[in-house]
mmCIF file of C-alpha atoms and ligand atoms in Angstrom:
data_model
loop_
_atom_site.group_PDB
_atom_site.id
_atom_site.type_symbol
_atom_site.label_atom_id
_atom_site.label_comp_id
_atom_site.label_asym_id
_atom_site.label_seq_id
_atom_site.Cartn_x
_atom_site.Cartn_y
_atom_site.Cartn_z
ATOM 1 C CA UNK A 244 -27.977 5.924 58.375
ATOM 2 C CA UNK A 245 -24.820 7.270 56.785
ATOM 3 C CA UNK A 246 -21.752 5.054 57.020
ATOM 4 C CA UNK A 247 -19.302 6.427 54.529
ATOM 5 C CA UNK A 248 -18.126 9.371 52.439
ATOM 6 C CA UNK A 249 -17.255 8.940 48.760
ATOM 7 C CA UNK A 250 -13.668 10.110 48.297
ATOM 8 C CA UNK A 251 -14.389 11.263 44.740
ATOM 9 C CA UNK A 252 -17.568 13.332 45.033
ATOM 10 C CA UNK A 253 -17.805 13.775 48.780
ATOM 11 C CA UNK A 254 -21.346 12.390 48.949
ATOM 12 C CA UNK A 255 -22.483 10.647 52.136
ATOM 13 C CA UNK A 256 -23.735 7.147 51.381
ATOM 14 C CA UNK A 257 -24.767 4.001 53.242
ATOM 15 C CA UNK A 258 -21.982 1.888 51.826
ATOM 16 C CA UNK A 259 -19.167 2.146 49.306
ATOM 17 C CA UNK A 260 -18.563 -0.145 46.333
ATOM 18 C CA UNK A 261 -14.897 -0.619 45.533
ATOM 19 C CA UNK A 262 -14.205 2.420 47.715
ATOM 20 C CA UNK A 263 -16.652 4.699 45.841
ATOM 21 C CA UNK A 264 -20.293 5.713 45.926
ATOM 22 C CA UNK A 265 -22.450 3.798 43.377
ATOM 23 C CA UNK A 266 -22.600 6.801 40.996
ATOM 24 C CA UNK A 267 -18.845 7.270 40.954
ATOM 25 C CA UNK A 268 -18.345 3.517 40.665
ATOM 26 C CA UNK A 269 -20.544 3.471 37.545
ATOM 27 C CA UNK A 270 -18.714 6.423 36.077
ATOM 28 C CA UNK A 271 -15.407 4.644 36.621
ATOM 29 C CA UNK A 272 -16.629 1.288 35.316
ATOM 30 C CA UNK A 273 -18.404 2.102 32.056
ATOM 31 C CA UNK A 274 -20.532 -0.610 30.482
ATOM 32 C CA UNK A 275 -19.165 0.304 27.062
ATOM 33 C CA UNK A 276 -16.068 1.921 25.741
ATOM 34 C CA UNK A 277 -14.916 2.635 22.236
ATOM 35 C CA UNK A 278 -11.721 0.750 21.419
ATOM 36 C CA UNK A 279 -11.455 1.426 17.712
ATOM 37 C CA UNK A 280 -12.545 3.972 15.154
ATOM 38 C CA UNK A 281 -15.625 2.910 13.187
ATOM 39 C CA UNK A 282 -15.062 3.277 9.474
ATOM 40 C CA UNK A 283 -17.827 2.783 6.940
ATOM 41 C CA UNK A 284 -17.509 3.044 3.198
ATOM 42 C CA UNK A 285 -19.906 5.101 1.125
ATOM 43 C CA UNK A 286 -20.236 4.966 -2.633
ATOM 44 C CA UNK A 287 -19.519 8.355 -4.202
ATOM 45 C CA UNK A 288 -22.070 7.730 -6.919
ATOM 46 C CA UNK A 289 -25.090 5.887 -5.514
ATOM 47 C CA UNK A 290 -24.578 6.508 -1.796
ATOM 48 C CA UNK A 291 -24.585 2.815 -0.811
ATOM 49 C CA UNK A 292 -22.956 1.849 2.489
ATOM 50 C CA UNK A 293 -20.677 -0.969 3.520
ATOM 51 C CA UNK A 294 -19.177 -1.913 6.852
ATOM 52 C CA UNK A 295 -16.185 -4.257 6.972
ATOM 53 C CA UNK A 296 -16.554 -7.304 4.754
ATOM 54 C CA UNK A 297 -20.346 -7.104 4.500
ATOM 55 C CA UNK A 298 -22.140 -6.400 1.228
ATOM 56 C CA UNK A 299 -23.148 -2.973 -0.069
ATOM 57 C CA UNK A 300 -26.537 -1.648 0.979
ATOM 58 C CA UNK A 301 -28.665 1.427 0.367
ATOM 59 C CA UNK A 302 -30.583 0.892 3.626
ATOM 60 C CA UNK A 303 -29.286 2.519 6.791
ATOM 61 C CA UNK A 304 -31.193 -0.150 8.782
ATOM 62 C CA UNK A 305 -29.244 -2.933 7.068
ATOM 63 C CA UNK A 306 -25.982 -1.105 7.739
ATOM 64 C CA UNK A 307 -27.046 -0.667 11.360
ATOM 65 C CA UNK A 308 -27.733 -4.395 11.715
ATOM 66 C CA UNK A 309 -24.318 -5.171 10.206
ATOM 67 C CA UNK A 310 -22.605 -2.826 12.663
ATOM 68 C CA UNK A 311 -24.569 -4.307 15.576
ATOM 69 C CA UNK A 312 -23.472 -7.842 14.648
ATOM 70 C CA UNK A 313 -19.849 -6.719 14.649
ATOM 71 C CA UNK A 314 -20.048 -4.422 17.688
ATOM 72 C CA UNK A 315 -17.293 -6.397 19.438
ATOM 73 C CA UNK A 316 -14.828 -5.093 16.879
ATOM 74 C CA UNK A 317 -15.036 -1.533 18.144
ATOM 75 C CA UNK A 318 -16.747 -1.694 21.552
ATOM 76 C CA UNK A 319 -15.527 -3.145 24.827
ATOM 77 C CA UNK A 320 -18.263 -4.226 27.179
ATOM 78 C CA UNK A 321 -17.411 -3.746 30.833
ATOM 79 C CA UNK A 322 -20.175 -5.519 32.707
ATOM 80 C CA UNK A 323 -23.244 -7.736 32.407
ATOM 81 C CA UNK A 324 -24.917 -6.176 29.368
ATOM 82 C CA UNK A 325 -28.448 -7.337 28.584
ATOM 83 C CA UNK A 326 -29.481 -4.963 25.799
ATOM 84 C CA UNK A 327 -27.725 -2.986 23.083
ATOM 85 C CA UNK A 328 -29.499 -0.362 20.989
ATOM 86 C CA UNK A 329 -27.626 1.125 18.072
ATOM 87 C CA UNK A 330 -28.453 4.043 15.840
ATOM 88 C CA UNK A 331 -26.333 4.989 12.856
ATOM 89 C CA UNK A 332 -26.484 8.597 11.685
ATOM 90 C CA UNK A 333 -24.169 8.685 8.661
ATOM 91 C CA UNK A 334 -25.108 12.265 7.733
ATOM 92 C CA UNK A 335 -23.983 13.477 11.160
ATOM 93 C CA UNK A 336 -20.991 11.095 11.176
ATOM 94 C CA UNK A 337 -22.229 9.646 14.450
ATOM 95 C CA UNK A 338 -23.068 6.273 15.918
ATOM 96 C CA UNK A 339 -25.287 6.335 19.010
ATOM 97 C CA UNK A 340 -25.067 3.355 21.328
ATOM 98 C CA UNK A 341 -27.314 2.665 24.315
ATOM 99 C CA UNK A 342 -26.648 -0.322 26.527
ATOM 100 C CA UNK A 343 -28.488 -1.755 29.476
ATOM 101 C CA UNK A 344 -26.620 -3.682 32.133
ATOM 102 C CA UNK A 345 -24.758 -3.623 35.416
ATOM 103 C CA UNK A 346 -21.052 -2.980 35.904
ATOM 104 C CA UNK A 347 -19.079 -5.886 37.361
ATOM 105 C CA UNK A 348 -18.991 -5.687 41.148
ATOM 106 C CA UNK A 349 -22.211 -3.673 41.459
ATOM 107 C CA UNK A 350 -25.324 -5.178 43.022
ATOM 108 C CA UNK A 351 -27.613 -2.669 41.290
ATOM 109 C CA UNK A 352 -30.647 -3.044 39.110
ATOM 110 C CA UNK A 353 -29.691 -2.845 35.403
ATOM 111 C CA UNK A 354 -29.380 0.726 34.149
ATOM 112 C CA UNK A 355 -28.862 2.421 30.769
ATOM 113 C CA UNK A 356 -25.660 3.986 29.549
ATOM 114 C CA UNK A 357 -25.124 6.075 26.392
ATOM 115 C CA UNK A 358 -22.168 6.461 24.109
ATOM 116 C CA UNK A 359 -21.833 8.651 21.042
ATOM 117 C CA UNK A 360 -19.048 7.441 18.793
ATOM 118 C CA UNK A 361 -17.657 9.259 15.764
ATOM 119 C CA UNK A 362 -18.281 7.542 12.469
ATOM 120 C CA UNK A 363 -15.675 7.841 9.767
ATOM 121 C CA UNK A 364 -16.955 7.797 6.190
ATOM 122 C CA UNK A 365 -14.641 6.647 3.457
ATOM 123 C CA UNK A 366 -15.782 7.770 0.036
ATOM 124 C CA UNK A 367 -15.300 5.107 -2.595
ATOM 125 C CA UNK A 368 -17.149 3.320 -5.388
ATOM 126 C CA UNK A 369 -19.395 0.339 -4.759
ATOM 127 C CA UNK A 370 -18.987 -2.866 -6.784
ATOM 128 C CA UNK A 371 -22.103 -2.178 -8.842
ATOM 129 C CA UNK A 372 -21.030 1.333 -9.814
ATOM 130 C CA UNK A 373 -17.518 0.120 -10.671
ATOM 131 C CA UNK A 374 -18.926 -2.534 -13.001
ATOM 132 C CA UNK A 375 -21.255 -0.036 -14.584
ATOM 133 C CA UNK A 376 -18.487 2.501 -15.138
ATOM 134 C CA UNK A 377 -15.920 -0.027 -16.358
ATOM 135 C CA UNK A 378 -18.294 -0.853 -19.200
ATOM 136 C CA UNK A 379 -18.388 2.803 -20.115
ATOM 137 C CA UNK A 380 -14.621 3.229 -19.961
ATOM 138 C CA UNK A 381 -13.426 4.849 -23.166
ATOM 139 C CA UNK A 382 -9.763 4.111 -22.565
ATOM 140 C CA UNK A 383 -7.782 1.626 -20.557
ATOM 141 C CA UNK A 384 -4.128 2.006 -19.681
ATOM 142 C CA UNK A 385 -2.414 -1.290 -18.950
ATOM 143 C CA UNK A 386 0.844 -0.977 -17.044
ATOM 144 C CA UNK A 387 3.095 -4.025 -17.389
ATOM 145 C CA UNK A 388 6.764 -4.961 -17.311
ATOM 146 C CA UNK A 389 8.443 -7.243 -19.798
ATOM 147 C CA UNK A 390 8.720 -10.767 -18.374
ATOM 148 C CA UNK A 391 8.425 -9.806 -14.713
ATOM 149 C CA UNK A 392 6.121 -8.379 -12.059
ATOM 150 C CA UNK A 393 5.891 -4.649 -11.419
ATOM 151 C CA UNK A 394 7.920 -3.670 -8.379
ATOM 152 C CA UNK A 395 6.381 -1.926 -5.380
ATOM 153 C CA UNK A 396 8.171 1.248 -6.413
ATOM 154 C CA UNK A 397 6.693 1.081 -9.913
ATOM 155 C CA UNK A 398 3.195 0.535 -8.530
ATOM 156 C CA UNK A 399 3.710 3.568 -6.297
ATOM 157 C CA UNK A 400 4.751 5.614 -9.335
ATOM 158 C CA UNK A 401 1.398 4.708 -10.951
ATOM 159 C CA UNK A 402 -0.449 5.879 -7.822
ATOM 160 C CA UNK A 403 1.548 9.108 -7.747
ATOM 161 C CA UNK A 404 0.800 9.786 -11.404
ATOM 162 C CA UNK A 405 -2.917 9.287 -10.672
ATOM 163 C CA UNK A 406 -2.706 11.707 -7.758
ATOM 164 C CA UNK A 407 -0.938 14.254 -9.966
ATOM 165 C CA UNK A 408 -3.575 13.746 -12.674
ATOM 166 C CA UNK A 409 -6.368 14.389 -10.183
ATOM 167 C CA UNK A 410 -4.743 17.731 -9.369
ATOM 168 C CA UNK A 411 -3.999 18.780 -12.945
ATOM 169 C CA UNK A 412 -5.895 21.711 -14.391
ATOM 170 C CA UNK A 413 -8.289 21.427 -17.278
ATOM 171 C CA UNK A 414 -9.495 17.965 -16.380
ATOM 172 C CA UNK A 415 -12.870 17.603 -14.797
ATOM 173 C CA UNK A 416 -13.208 15.190 -11.889
ATOM 174 C CA UNK A 417 -15.483 13.029 -14.027
ATOM 175 C CA UNK A 418 -12.525 12.389 -16.307
ATOM 176 C CA UNK A 419 -10.279 11.114 -13.596
ATOM 177 C CA UNK A 420 -10.026 7.329 -13.383
ATOM 178 C CA UNK A 421 -13.093 5.247 -13.167
ATOM 179 C CA UNK A 422 -11.263 2.322 -11.714
ATOM 180 C CA UNK A 423 -7.769 1.241 -10.833
ATOM 181 C CA UNK A 424 -7.554 -2.504 -11.078
ATOM 182 C CA UNK A 425 -4.709 -4.622 -9.727
ATOM 183 C CA UNK A 426 -4.389 -7.455 -12.214
ATOM 184 C CA UNK A 427 -1.884 -10.333 -12.408
ATOM 185 C CA UNK A 428 1.522 -8.857 -13.389
ATOM 186 C CA UNK A 429 0.344 -5.247 -13.450
ATOM 187 C CA UNK A 430 -2.225 -2.498 -13.088
ATOM 188 C CA UNK A 431 -5.123 -1.540 -15.370
ATOM 189 C CA UNK A 432 -6.476 1.986 -15.136
ATOM 190 C CA UNK A 433 -9.822 2.683 -16.791
ATOM 191 C CA UNK A 434 -10.668 6.207 -17.920
ATOM 192 C CA UNK A 435 -13.888 7.776 -19.131
ATOM 193 C CA UNK A 436 -12.092 9.807 -21.791
ATOM 194 C CA UNK A 437 -9.146 9.333 -24.133
ATOM 195 C CA UNK A 438 -7.757 12.707 -23.048
ATOM 196 C CA UNK A 439 -7.548 11.664 -19.397
ATOM 197 C CA UNK A 440 -5.788 8.419 -20.343
ATOM 198 C CA UNK A 441 -3.241 10.251 -22.497
ATOM 199 C CA UNK A 442 -2.590 12.824 -19.792
ATOM 200 C CA UNK A 443 -2.003 10.028 -17.276
ATOM 201 C CA UNK A 444 0.492 8.364 -19.631
ATOM 202 C CA UNK A 445 2.280 11.685 -20.136
ATOM 203 C CA UNK A 446 2.596 12.279 -16.374
ATOM 204 C CA UNK A 447 3.812 8.731 -15.735
ATOM 205 C CA UNK A 448 6.388 9.013 -18.531
ATOM 206 C CA UNK A 449 8.112 11.811 -16.624
ATOM 207 C CA UNK A 450 8.980 9.311 -13.891
ATOM 208 C CA UNK A 451 9.069 5.892 -15.489
ATOM 209 C CA UNK A 452 10.516 4.601 -18.734
ATOM 210 C CA UNK A 453 8.231 2.492 -20.931
ATOM 211 C CA UNK A 454 7.150 1.691 -24.461
ATOM 212 C CA UNK A 455 3.596 2.492 -25.502
ATOM 213 C CA UNK A 456 1.511 0.255 -27.699
ATOM 214 C CA UNK A 457 -1.788 1.785 -28.692
ATOM 215 C CA UNK A 458 -4.740 -0.168 -29.979
ATOM 216 C CA UNK A 459 -8.257 0.942 -30.704
ATOM 217 C CA UNK A 460 -11.425 -1.070 -31.076
ATOM 218 C CA UNK A 461 -14.723 -0.010 -32.574
ATOM 219 C CA UNK A 462 -17.323 -0.538 -29.856
ATOM 220 C CA UNK A 463 -20.375 1.177 -31.327
ATOM 221 C CA UNK A 464 -21.915 4.134 -33.074
ATOM 222 C CA UNK A 465 -23.117 7.255 -31.279
ATOM 223 C CA UNK A 466 -26.646 8.564 -31.828
ATOM 224 C CA UNK A 467 -25.277 11.184 -34.154
ATOM 225 C CA UNK A 468 -23.691 8.448 -36.253
ATOM 226 C CA UNK A 469 -20.079 8.848 -35.135
ATOM 227 C CA UNK A 470 -17.967 5.780 -34.485
ATOM 228 C CA UNK A 471 -17.206 5.033 -30.835
ATOM 229 C CA UNK A 472 -13.797 3.565 -30.100
ATOM 230 C CA UNK A 473 -12.387 1.974 -27.011
ATOM 231 C CA UNK A 474 -8.720 2.701 -26.719
ATOM 232 C CA UNK A 475 -6.112 0.559 -24.997
ATOM 233 C CA UNK A 476 -2.701 1.955 -24.162
ATOM 234 C CA UNK A 477 -0.318 -0.777 -23.180
ATOM 235 C CA UNK A 478 2.723 0.512 -21.309
ATOM 236 C CA UNK A 479 5.605 -1.901 -21.235
ATOM 237 C CA UNK A 480 8.354 -1.292 -18.691
ATOM 238 C CA UNK A 481 11.820 -2.766 -19.321
ATOM 239 C CA UNK A 482 12.660 -6.342 -18.424
ATOM 240 C CA UNK A 483 15.194 -5.152 -15.827
ATOM 241 C CA UNK A 484 14.492 -3.278 -12.632
ATOM 242 C CA UNK A 485 16.386 -1.320 -10.027
ATOM 243 C CA UNK A 486 18.806 -3.631 -8.196
ATOM 244 C CA UNK A 487 19.270 -6.097 -11.075
ATOM 245 C CA UNK A 488 22.616 -6.805 -12.693
ATOM 246 C CA UNK A 489 22.452 -6.353 -16.445
ATOM 247 C CA UNK A 490 24.835 -7.221 -19.223
ATOM 248 C CA UNK A 491 25.552 -4.734 -21.992
ATOM 249 C CA UNK A 492 28.248 -5.358 -24.612
ATOM 250 C CA UNK A 493 29.858 -7.969 -22.395
ATOM 251 C CA UNK A 494 30.073 -5.692 -19.344
ATOM 252 C CA UNK A 495 28.177 -6.150 -16.114
ATOM 253 C CA UNK A 496 26.318 -3.269 -14.505
ATOM 254 C CA UNK A 497 24.207 -2.871 -11.422
ATOM 255 C CA UNK A 498 21.038 -0.888 -12.208
ATOM 256 C CA UNK A 499 21.065 1.842 -9.575
ATOM 257 C CA UNK A 500 18.165 3.813 -11.013
ATOM 258 C CA UNK A 501 15.921 3.975 -14.055
ATOM 259 C CA UNK A 502 14.865 7.504 -14.960
ATOM 260 C CA UNK A 503 12.503 8.601 -17.700
ATOM 261 C CA UNK A 504 15.295 8.890 -20.263
ATOM 262 C CA UNK A 505 18.455 7.483 -18.728
ATOM 263 C CA UNK A 506 19.896 4.591 -16.808
ATOM 264 C CA UNK A 507 22.116 5.117 -13.796
ATOM 265 C CA UNK A 508 24.473 2.185 -13.580
ATOM 266 C CA UNK A 509 27.389 0.923 -11.582
ATOM 267 C CA UNK A 510 30.036 -0.620 -13.788
ATOM 268 C CA UNK A 511 30.972 -3.704 -11.763
ATOM 269 C CA UNK A 512 34.366 -4.175 -13.432
ATOM 270 C CA UNK A 513 35.553 -0.615 -12.764
ATOM 271 C CA UNK A 514 33.388 -0.025 -9.684
ATOM 272 C CA UNK A 515 32.382 3.308 -11.225
ATOM 273 C CA UNK A 516 29.059 5.003 -11.719
ATOM 274 C CA UNK A 517 27.978 5.627 -15.276
ATOM 275 C CA UNK A 518 24.909 7.055 -16.976
ATOM 276 C CA UNK A 519 23.614 5.950 -20.338
ATOM 277 C CA UNK A 520 20.686 7.334 -22.311
ATOM 278 C CA UNK A 521 17.697 5.031 -22.582
ATOM 279 C CA UNK A 522 16.999 4.391 -26.217
ATOM 280 C CA UNK A 523 15.338 1.588 -28.075
ATOM 281 C CA UNK A 524 18.682 0.268 -29.315
ATOM 282 C CA UNK A 525 20.298 0.288 -25.851
ATOM 283 C CA UNK A 526 17.242 -1.424 -24.469
ATOM 284 C CA UNK A 527 17.474 -4.157 -27.086
ATOM 285 C CA UNK A 528 21.168 -4.665 -26.335
ATOM 286 C CA UNK A 529 20.593 -5.168 -22.602
ATOM 287 C CA UNK A 530 20.000 -8.550 -21.047
ATOM 288 C CA UNK A 531 19.322 -9.321 -17.394
ATOM 289 C CA UNK A 532 22.322 -11.202 -16.014
ATOM 290 C CA UNK A 533 21.068 -11.711 -12.440
ATOM 291 C CA UNK A 534 17.890 -10.371 -10.896
ATOM 292 C CA UNK A 535 18.511 -8.412 -7.697
ATOM 293 C CA UNK A 536 16.744 -10.981 -5.529
ATOM 294 C CA UNK A 537 18.959 -13.759 -6.891
ATOM 295 C CA UNK A 538 22.307 -12.180 -6.029
ATOM 296 C CA UNK A 539 24.619 -14.112 -3.737
ATOM 297 C CA UNK A 540 25.045 -12.772 -0.206
ATOM 298 C CA UNK A 541 28.251 -12.730 1.769
ATOM 299 C CA UNK A 542 30.027 -11.393 4.839
ATOM 300 C CA UNK A 543 33.431 -9.710 4.831
ATOM 301 C CA UNK A 544 35.848 -11.845 6.861
ATOM 302 C CA UNK A 545 39.009 -9.817 6.549
ATOM 303 C CA UNK A 546 40.639 -7.317 4.253
ATOM 304 C CA UNK A 547 43.881 -5.750 3.211
ATOM 305 C CA UNK A 548 44.211 -2.511 1.311
ATOM 306 C CA UNK A 549 43.630 -4.152 -2.052
ATOM 307 C CA UNK A 550 41.890 -7.405 -1.293
ATOM 308 C CA UNK A 551 38.701 -8.284 0.512
ATOM 309 C CA UNK A 552 37.900 -11.794 1.704
ATOM 310 C CA UNK A 553 34.224 -12.564 1.712
ATOM 311 C CA UNK A 554 32.501 -15.686 2.915
ATOM 312 C CA UNK A 555 29.623 -16.632 0.659
ATOM 313 C CA UNK A 556 26.376 -17.385 2.458
ATOM 314 C CA UNK A 557 25.448 -19.630 -0.440
ATOM 315 C CA UNK A 558 28.168 -22.275 -0.134
ATOM 316 C CA UNK A 559 30.379 -20.998 2.717
ATOM 317 C CA UNK A 560 33.326 -20.659 0.352
ATOM 318 C CA UNK A 561 35.895 -17.954 0.959
ATOM 319 C CA UNK A 562 36.098 -15.577 -1.991
ATOM 320 C CA UNK A 563 38.766 -13.064 -2.853
ATOM 321 C CA UNK A 564 37.539 -9.743 -4.233
ATOM 322 C CA UNK A 565 39.633 -6.857 -5.465
ATOM 323 C CA UNK A 566 38.923 -3.747 -3.415
ATOM 324 C CA UNK A 567 37.904 -1.086 -5.907
ATOM 325 C CA UNK A 568 35.707 1.959 -5.681
ATOM 326 C CA UNK A 569 34.292 3.955 -2.772
ATOM 327 C CA UNK A 570 31.937 1.158 -1.766
ATOM 328 C CA UNK A 571 34.790 -1.275 -1.187
ATOM 329 C CA UNK A 572 36.673 1.309 0.866
ATOM 330 C CA UNK A 573 33.889 1.280 3.456
ATOM 331 C CA UNK A 574 33.947 -2.471 3.975
ATOM 332 C CA UNK A 575 35.200 -3.862 7.266
ATOM 333 C CA UNK A 576 35.062 -7.374 8.725
ATOM 334 C CA UNK A 577 31.412 -8.171 9.380
ATOM 335 C CA UNK A 578 30.042 -5.961 6.574
ATOM 336 C CA UNK A 579 27.321 -7.646 4.548
ATOM 337 C CA UNK A 580 27.546 -7.507 0.777
ATOM 338 C CA UNK A 581 25.974 -8.999 -2.310
ATOM 339 C CA UNK A 582 28.135 -10.662 -4.910
ATOM 340 C CA UNK A 583 28.209 -11.968 -8.390
ATOM 341 C CA UNK A 584 30.578 -14.574 -9.805
ATOM 342 C CA UNK A 585 31.348 -14.770 -13.484
ATOM 343 C CA UNK A 586 34.070 -16.822 -15.115
ATOM 344 C CA UNK A 587 36.058 -17.123 -11.905
ATOM 345 C CA UNK A 588 35.882 -13.404 -11.113
ATOM 346 C CA UNK A 589 33.964 -12.204 -8.087
ATOM 347 C CA UNK A 590 32.244 -8.834 -8.315
ATOM 348 C CA UNK A 591 31.088 -6.823 -5.378
ATOM 349 C CA UNK A 592 27.581 -5.630 -6.242
ATOM 350 C CA UNK A 593 26.115 -3.882 -3.233
ATOM 351 C CA UNK A 594 27.021 -3.006 0.279
ATOM 352 C CA UNK A 595 24.106 -4.260 2.337
ATOM 353 C CA UNK A 596 24.888 -3.352 5.884
ATOM 354 C CA UNK A 597 27.246 -2.516 8.679
ATOM 355 C CA UNK A 598 28.522 -5.338 10.833
ATOM 356 C CA UNK A 599 25.775 -6.334 13.217
ATOM 357 C CA UNK A 600 26.344 -8.080 16.529
ATOM 358 C CA UNK A 601 24.635 -11.254 15.311
ATOM 359 C CA UNK A 602 26.634 -11.434 12.104
ATOM 360 C CA UNK A 603 29.997 -10.319 13.457
ATOM 361 C CA UNK A 604 30.363 -13.635 15.283
ATOM 362 C CA UNK A 605 30.772 -15.171 11.823
ATOM 363 C CA UNK A 606 33.821 -13.034 11.065
HETATM 364 ZN ZN1 LIG B 713 -19.030 9.520 44.539
HETATM 365 ZN ZN1 LIG B 714 -22.526 2.803 -6.049
#
């Protein structure tokens, strides 16, 4: 006997579940749904697979088991599920999932539902291949900075140089880096050939200033009797970085930018921009007065045409600063600045922000 009509499909049924016929109810209450993209790594050289933090494996079955154990990461189960069958098809970039269960609210017998999820393959190198290749590296470029960590910007410049190298003509893909290793205080890049290492250094030198120290070590003899050398190119970036205040011949400067062959500075005394060529002798004459992250912060309290009163966030003292340069002209009560004090003189270093509602209550 027919009691109801399904509003979705128009079928006549004995009774409705949640206002729908059982088929439509199932369709609207899937047992599984994909909540996240599934990404697996595949080694470019040996073809091994890895999912998440598991180990590398050559066996698709092992990969499958690993994915099954972590199914909750990418699947949402929407009912009483009693069985899950998973099949990974890396070549087709597909993961097939079959589940048996009953949607919540249904009084049915368990039934099967299928889901085909896209599989994303990320090409990389497995740990074993990296170790193997690192041993074969003919040249290593070590990127370091004198007495400090590399900045995020400098690390990005290394990545960009590697990208540019990968695109450069005349180099085969096999010559492009074997491994890029983040090490304490810097980055090591291992190359299979000396030529690739030198080309990388040349590209990087267009963006970043550094000294190069080259060393070579005899590591063996080739079958034809030639000596085999492992080359190390140590790149040393200056002790100062963008945003630091440096001292040169008694004057203080903010480092606004470091180019391949020049320094762009702000003379703090004159509040004027200046550019000086980067040479060995200039470099030796420079000392870091205050690192950017150690500058004092303050808020402008009031100002006249020539004087700015800033409250230091370090000790709440009220400091008087001469208003010089275009930066100072923009300052209004509530503006945030960074400061430097030397021998009783206060220098305005950077303008850090417009007055904000939370800070303006201070002024
Ligand atoms: Zn229906
Ligand atoms: Zn491998």
